Tab-separated table of C-alpha atoms in Angstrom:
chain	number	residue	atom	x	y	z
D	16	MET	CA	30.951	-45.837	-49.244
D	17	GLU	CA	32.879	-43.286	-47.198
D	18	LYS	CA	29.851	-42.650	-44.994
D	19	LEU	CA	29.504	-46.361	-44.390
D	20	LEU	CA	33.185	-46.659	-43.464
D	21	ASP	CA	32.823	-43.723	-41.071
D	22	ALA	CA	29.739	-45.346	-39.540
D	23	VAL	CA	31.581	-48.656	-39.084
D	24	ALA	CA	34.447	-46.815	-37.380
D	25	ALA	CA	32.037	-44.993	-35.075
D	26	VAL	CA	30.446	-48.270	-33.997
D	27	VAL	CA	33.685	-50.087	-33.183
D	28	CYS	CA	35.042	-47.038	-31.303
D	29	LEU	CA	31.978	-46.722	-29.079
D	30	VAL	CA	30.537	-50.227	-28.738
D	31	SER	CA	32.209	-53.053	-26.819
D	32	PRO	CA	33.885	-55.834	-28.844
D	33	GLU	CA	31.278	-58.342	-27.687
D	34	LYS	CA	28.451	-56.163	-28.951
D	35	VAL	CA	30.261	-55.528	-32.239
D	36	HIS	CA	30.273	-59.305	-32.740
D	37	ALA	CA	26.592	-59.457	-31.799
D	38	ILE	CA	25.746	-56.699	-34.301
D	39	ALA	CA	27.706	-58.450	-37.032
D	40	SER	CA	25.969	-61.758	-36.280
D	41	ARG	CA	22.507	-60.181	-36.502
D	42	ILE	CA	23.382	-58.313	-39.695
D	43	ARG	CA	24.373	-61.594	-41.326
D	44	ARG	CA	20.899	-62.992	-40.627
D	45	THR	CA	18.874	-60.114	-42.022
D	46	ASP	CA	18.596	-57.529	-44.814
D	47	THR	CA	18.527	-53.745	-44.907
D	48	SER	CA	14.731	-53.537	-44.757
D	49	LYS	CA	14.535	-55.286	-41.386
D	50	VAL	CA	17.903	-54.535	-39.827
D	51	GLY	CA	16.722	-51.511	-37.820
D	52	SER	CA	14.354	-53.511	-35.646
D	53	THR	CA	16.778	-56.437	-35.508
D	54	LEU	CA	19.559	-54.332	-33.980
D	55	SER	CA	17.407	-52.223	-31.667
D	56	GLY	CA	18.000	-54.439	-28.644
D	57	VAL	CA	21.716	-55.119	-29.045
D	58	VAL	CA	23.029	-51.884	-27.483
D	59	GLY	CA	21.833	-50.300	-24.283
D	60	THR	CA	22.771	-46.600	-24.356
D	61	PRO	CA	21.349	-43.745	-26.451
D	62	ALA	CA	24.807	-42.873	-27.793
D	63	ALA	CA	25.414	-46.461	-28.940
D	64	ALA	CA	21.925	-46.666	-30.434
D	65	GLY	CA	22.671	-43.477	-32.349
D	66	VAL	CA	25.812	-44.807	-34.028
D	67	VAL	CA	24.036	-48.075	-34.864
D	68	ASP	CA	21.217	-46.104	-36.506
D	69	GLN	CA	23.800	-44.155	-38.489
D	70	LEU	CA	25.343	-47.436	-39.580
D	71	VAL	CA	21.980	-48.725	-40.809
D	72	ASP	CA	21.215	-45.495	-42.699
D	73	ALA	CA	24.641	-45.507	-44.359
D	74	TRP	CA	24.304	-49.187	-45.275
D	75	ARG	CA	20.921	-48.638	-46.935
D	76	ALA	CA	22.525	-46.065	-49.221
D	77	THR	CA	24.983	-48.657	-50.603
D	78	THR	CA	24.917	-52.002	-52.405
D	79	VAL	CA	27.038	-53.674	-49.719
D	80	SER	CA	25.683	-57.089	-48.736
D	81	ALA	CA	24.915	-58.164	-45.191
D	82	GLU	CA	27.845	-60.579	-45.245
D	83	GLU	CA	30.204	-57.848	-46.441
D	84	LEU	CA	29.060	-55.396	-43.773
D	85	ALA	CA	29.405	-57.976	-41.023
D	86	SER	CA	32.945	-58.709	-42.185
D	87	MET	CA	33.742	-54.973	-42.269
D	88	LEU	CA	32.586	-54.612	-38.664
D	89	LEU	CA	34.606	-57.580	-37.443
D	90	ALA	CA	37.741	-56.484	-39.295
D	91	ALA	CA	37.458	-52.901	-38.064
D	92	GLY	CA	36.861	-54.092	-34.502
D	93	HIS	CA	39.922	-56.334	-34.626
D	94	VAL	CA	42.155	-53.523	-35.897
D	95	PHE	CA	40.785	-51.114	-33.277
D	96	ILE	CA	41.528	-53.516	-30.408
D	97	LYS	CA	44.991	-54.327	-31.741
D	98	ALA	CA	45.868	-50.651	-32.152
D	99	ALA	CA	44.568	-49.848	-28.670
D	100	ASN	CA	46.680	-52.629	-27.179
D	101	GLN	CA	49.783	-51.460	-29.009
D	102	GLN	CA	49.548	-47.834	-27.900
D	103	SER	CA	47.943	-46.024	-25.000
D	104	THR	CA	47.832	-42.278	-24.413
D	105	GLU	CA	47.096	-40.662	-21.064
D	106	LEU	CA	46.485	-37.044	-20.162
D	107	VAL	CA	49.106	-35.637	-17.765
D	108	TRP	CA	48.257	-32.567	-15.696
D	109	THR	CA	49.706	-30.691	-12.735
D	110	GLY	CA	47.876	-27.825	-11.080
D	111	PRO	CA	44.231	-27.240	-10.187
D	112	THR	CA	42.006	-30.214	-10.916
D	113	THR	CA	38.272	-30.820	-11.185
D	114	PRO	CA	36.204	-33.856	-10.201
D	115	PHE	CA	35.128	-34.346	-13.812
D	116	VAL	CA	38.387	-35.276	-15.589
D	117	SER	CA	41.052	-37.652	-14.325
D	118	ALA	CA	44.688	-37.200	-15.284
D	119	ARG	CA	48.135	-38.357	-14.225
D	120	ARG	CA	50.349	-35.929	-12.321
D	121	THR	CA	53.504	-34.830	-14.115
D	122	GLU	CA	55.846	-36.244	-11.478
D	123	GLN	CA	54.049	-39.604	-11.507
D	124	ALA	CA	54.228	-39.809	-15.297
D	125	LEU	CA	57.912	-38.844	-15.449
D	126	LEU	CA	58.789	-41.369	-12.757
D	127	GLN	CA	56.891	-44.030	-14.707
D	128	VAL	CA	58.995	-43.330	-17.801
D	129	ILE	CA	62.239	-43.392	-15.819
D	130	ASN	CA	61.306	-46.566	-13.961
D	131	ALA	CA	60.249	-48.275	-17.213
D	132	ALA	CA	63.655	-47.758	-18.844
D	133	GLU	CA	65.693	-50.935	-19.244
D	134	HIS	CA	68.402	-49.830	-21.690
D	135	THR	CA	68.224	-46.142	-22.637
D	136	LEU	CA	66.615	-43.000	-21.282
D	137	PHE	CA	66.759	-39.564	-22.928
D	138	ILE	CA	65.402	-36.457	-21.195
D	139	THR	CA	65.303	-32.859	-22.425
D	140	SER	CA	64.443	-29.770	-20.379
D	141	PHE	CA	65.028	-26.021	-20.362
D	142	VAL	CA	66.077	-25.984	-16.716
D	143	ALA	CA	66.576	-28.677	-14.092
D	144	TYR	CA	66.837	-28.277	-10.326
D	145	ASP	CA	65.132	-29.128	-7.032
D	146	VAL	CA	63.717	-32.495	-8.132
D	147	ALA	CA	64.913	-34.959	-5.493
D	148	SER	CA	62.502	-37.742	-6.446
D	149	ILE	CA	63.522	-37.544	-10.107
D	150	VAL	CA	67.244	-37.476	-9.289
D	151	LYS	CA	66.830	-40.533	-7.068
D	152	ALA	CA	64.969	-42.421	-9.805
D	153	LEU	CA	67.642	-41.505	-12.367
D	154	ASN	CA	70.433	-42.842	-10.183
D	155	VAL	CA	68.469	-46.037	-9.541
D	156	ALA	CA	68.043	-46.404	-13.311
D	157	ASN	CA	71.783	-45.963	-13.771
D	158	ASP	CA	72.438	-48.639	-11.152
D	159	ARG	CA	70.372	-51.145	-13.147
D	160	GLY	CA	72.375	-50.403	-16.312
D	161	VAL	CA	70.305	-47.754	-18.087
D	162	VAL	CA	72.277	-45.328	-20.276
D	163	ILE	CA	70.935	-41.880	-19.333
D	164	SER	CA	71.233	-38.930	-21.730
D	165	MET	CA	70.062	-35.403	-20.961
D	166	LEU	CA	69.832	-32.332	-23.190
D	167	LEU	CA	69.607	-29.111	-21.139
D	168	GLU	CA	69.850	-25.365	-21.771
D	169	LEU	CA	73.262	-23.828	-21.163
D	170	SER	CA	73.774	-21.146	-18.534
D	171	GLN	CA	74.579	-17.575	-19.552
D	172	ASP	CA	78.169	-18.087	-18.397
D	173	HIS	CA	78.483	-20.860	-20.973
D	174	GLY	CA	76.722	-19.156	-23.877
D	175	GLY	CA	73.140	-20.082	-23.012
D	176	SER	CA	70.145	-18.144	-21.783
D	177	ILE	CA	69.570	-19.108	-18.132
D	178	SER	CA	71.311	-17.737	-15.055
D	179	PHE	CA	71.444	-21.125	-13.336
D	180	ASP	CA	73.993	-23.791	-14.365
D	181	ALA	CA	71.523	-26.670	-14.715
D	182	ILE	CA	74.052	-28.824	-16.528
D	183	GLY	CA	76.677	-28.420	-13.816
D	184	LYS	CA	74.102	-29.199	-11.132
D	185	MET	CA	72.890	-32.301	-12.942
D	186	ARG	CA	76.496	-33.465	-13.370
D	187	THR	CA	76.880	-33.545	-9.605
D	188	GLN	CA	73.461	-35.106	-8.935
D	189	VAL	CA	73.493	-37.788	-11.646
D	190	PRO	CA	77.220	-38.248	-12.330
D	191	ALA	CA	76.785	-41.111	-14.797
D	192	SER	CA	74.432	-39.197	-17.117
D	193	ARG	CA	75.559	-38.154	-20.574
D	194	LEU	CA	74.924	-34.411	-20.754
D	195	TYR	CA	74.365	-32.489	-23.982
D	196	ALA	CA	73.879	-28.852	-24.960
D	197	TRP	CA	72.758	-27.010	-28.085
D	198	ARG	CA	75.830	-24.882	-28.746
D	199	ASP	CA	76.288	-24.433	-32.486
D	200	LYS	CA	73.102	-22.847	-33.812
D	201	ALA	CA	73.067	-22.149	-37.515
D	202	ALA	CA	70.461	-19.864	-39.086
D	203	PRO	CA	67.517	-19.749	-38.600
D	204	PHE	CA	68.107	-21.090	-35.066
D	205	ILE	CA	70.509	-18.442	-33.764
D	206	ASP	CA	69.420	-17.436	-30.246
D	207	GLY	CA	67.227	-20.528	-30.085
D	208	ARG	CA	66.736	-22.349	-26.788
D	209	VAL	CA	66.122	-25.890	-25.603
D	210	HIS	CA	62.410	-25.541	-24.888
D	211	ALA	CA	61.491	-29.170	-25.579
D	212	LYS	CA	60.472	-31.066	-22.438
D	213	VAL	CA	60.376	-34.785	-23.161
D	214	ALA	CA	61.473	-38.091	-21.673
D	215	VAL	CA	61.654	-41.323	-23.653
D	216	ALA	CA	62.548	-44.806	-22.412
D	217	ASP	CA	63.825	-47.499	-24.793
D	218	GLY	CA	61.740	-46.099	-27.641
D	219	ARG	CA	58.703	-47.688	-25.965
D	220	MET	CA	57.316	-45.008	-23.646
D	221	CYS	CA	57.546	-41.236	-23.658
D	222	LEU	CA	56.294	-38.173	-21.836
D	223	ILE	CA	55.782	-34.971	-23.820
D	224	THR	CA	55.079	-32.108	-21.439
D	225	SER	CA	55.200	-28.388	-20.801
D	226	ALA	CA	56.949	-29.058	-17.467
D	227	ASN	CA	60.614	-28.396	-16.801
D	228	LEU	CA	62.576	-30.553	-14.383
D	229	THR	CA	61.845	-28.321	-11.415
D	230	GLY	CA	60.041	-28.682	-8.140
D	231	HIS	CA	57.506	-26.018	-9.098
D	232	ALA	CA	56.726	-27.801	-12.361
D	233	MET	CA	56.195	-31.086	-10.527
D	234	ASP	CA	54.032	-29.646	-7.725
D	235	LYS	CA	52.780	-26.082	-8.200
D	236	ASN	CA	52.655	-24.890	-11.792
D	237	MET	CA	49.822	-25.543	-14.218
D	238	GLU	CA	51.457	-28.003	-16.609
D	239	ALA	CA	50.025	-30.278	-19.296
D	240	GLY	CA	51.325	-33.222	-21.287
D	241	VAL	CA	50.681	-36.687	-22.640
D	242	LEU	CA	52.141	-40.044	-21.618
D	243	ILE	CA	52.410	-42.408	-24.589
D	244	SER	CA	53.078	-46.132	-24.230
D	245	GLY	CA	53.723	-48.260	-27.302
D	246	GLY	CA	53.130	-47.343	-30.916
D	247	HIS	CA	55.565	-45.505	-33.168
D	248	ILE	CA	55.761	-42.075	-31.491
D	249	PRO	CA	58.166	-43.055	-28.655
D	250	GLN	CA	60.491	-44.737	-31.154
D	251	LEU	CA	60.396	-41.737	-33.509
D	252	LEU	CA	61.224	-39.418	-30.610
D	253	SER	CA	64.045	-41.671	-29.435
D	254	ASP	CA	65.466	-41.853	-32.971
D	255	HIS	CA	65.283	-38.083	-33.430
D	256	LEU	CA	67.107	-37.346	-30.169
D	257	GLY	CA	69.718	-39.945	-31.022
D	258	PHE	CA	70.298	-38.425	-34.457
D	259	LEU	CA	70.719	-34.957	-32.920
D	260	VAL	CA	73.632	-36.425	-30.976
D	261	ASP	CA	75.040	-38.539	-33.831
D	262	THR	CA	75.069	-35.627	-36.275
D	263	LYS	CA	76.649	-33.263	-33.693
D	264	LEU	CA	73.668	-30.892	-33.749
D	265	VAL	CA	73.886	-31.138	-29.993
D	266	SER	CA	77.244	-31.646	-28.336
D	267	SER	CA	78.507	-33.399	-25.233
D	268	VAL	CA	79.446	-31.218	-22.256
């Protein structure tokens, strides 16, 4: 049965919803001995034909009826579409590109998260400077009522690990932002640093990236990340950052 379930999943992931319905309809009208020839004309690519053949082979090894298999396909297709509509994930990349893979630029993705925020926005970064477009978008978000929180690494003068006072700079550039630092580090986190680079808006959209909030990271460095819209990951990330603040694991500066 597991092979059949895997084969059903492969079909609904690769074949269009319309053709999944067509396959299910034809399966209902036939039996395992004739289904191979019946389904041969439904799909048009070798890859799709391959997963359909795998489905037929897996079905023949079970006692599942044609009606049951058709229902499995329709149910799996419905769940797949619903899940895809609830969450989307995009590759984010800055640096050298190729003509073979498309990806969003880091600055574009971060601006999308900031511009999508309606109520809350939480950003973390190791350092932050020289990002005029991001600073402008943050202040525009503040003007429309978004509560902006930022967790940044402290400077060496304030007990952190970087020479540049990113927190002080951000305080002057985005005065309304709530700024946090990781000061009290119990074992085993002594000498730990804020290396997480994320942005999450309203628990609905988030960017998880290798890029700091710097001009080089936005334009020159080779950086990678993912932009996630919908689903449970943005909400989990938003909750986690909020609990770090609520439990005083990070403190206001």
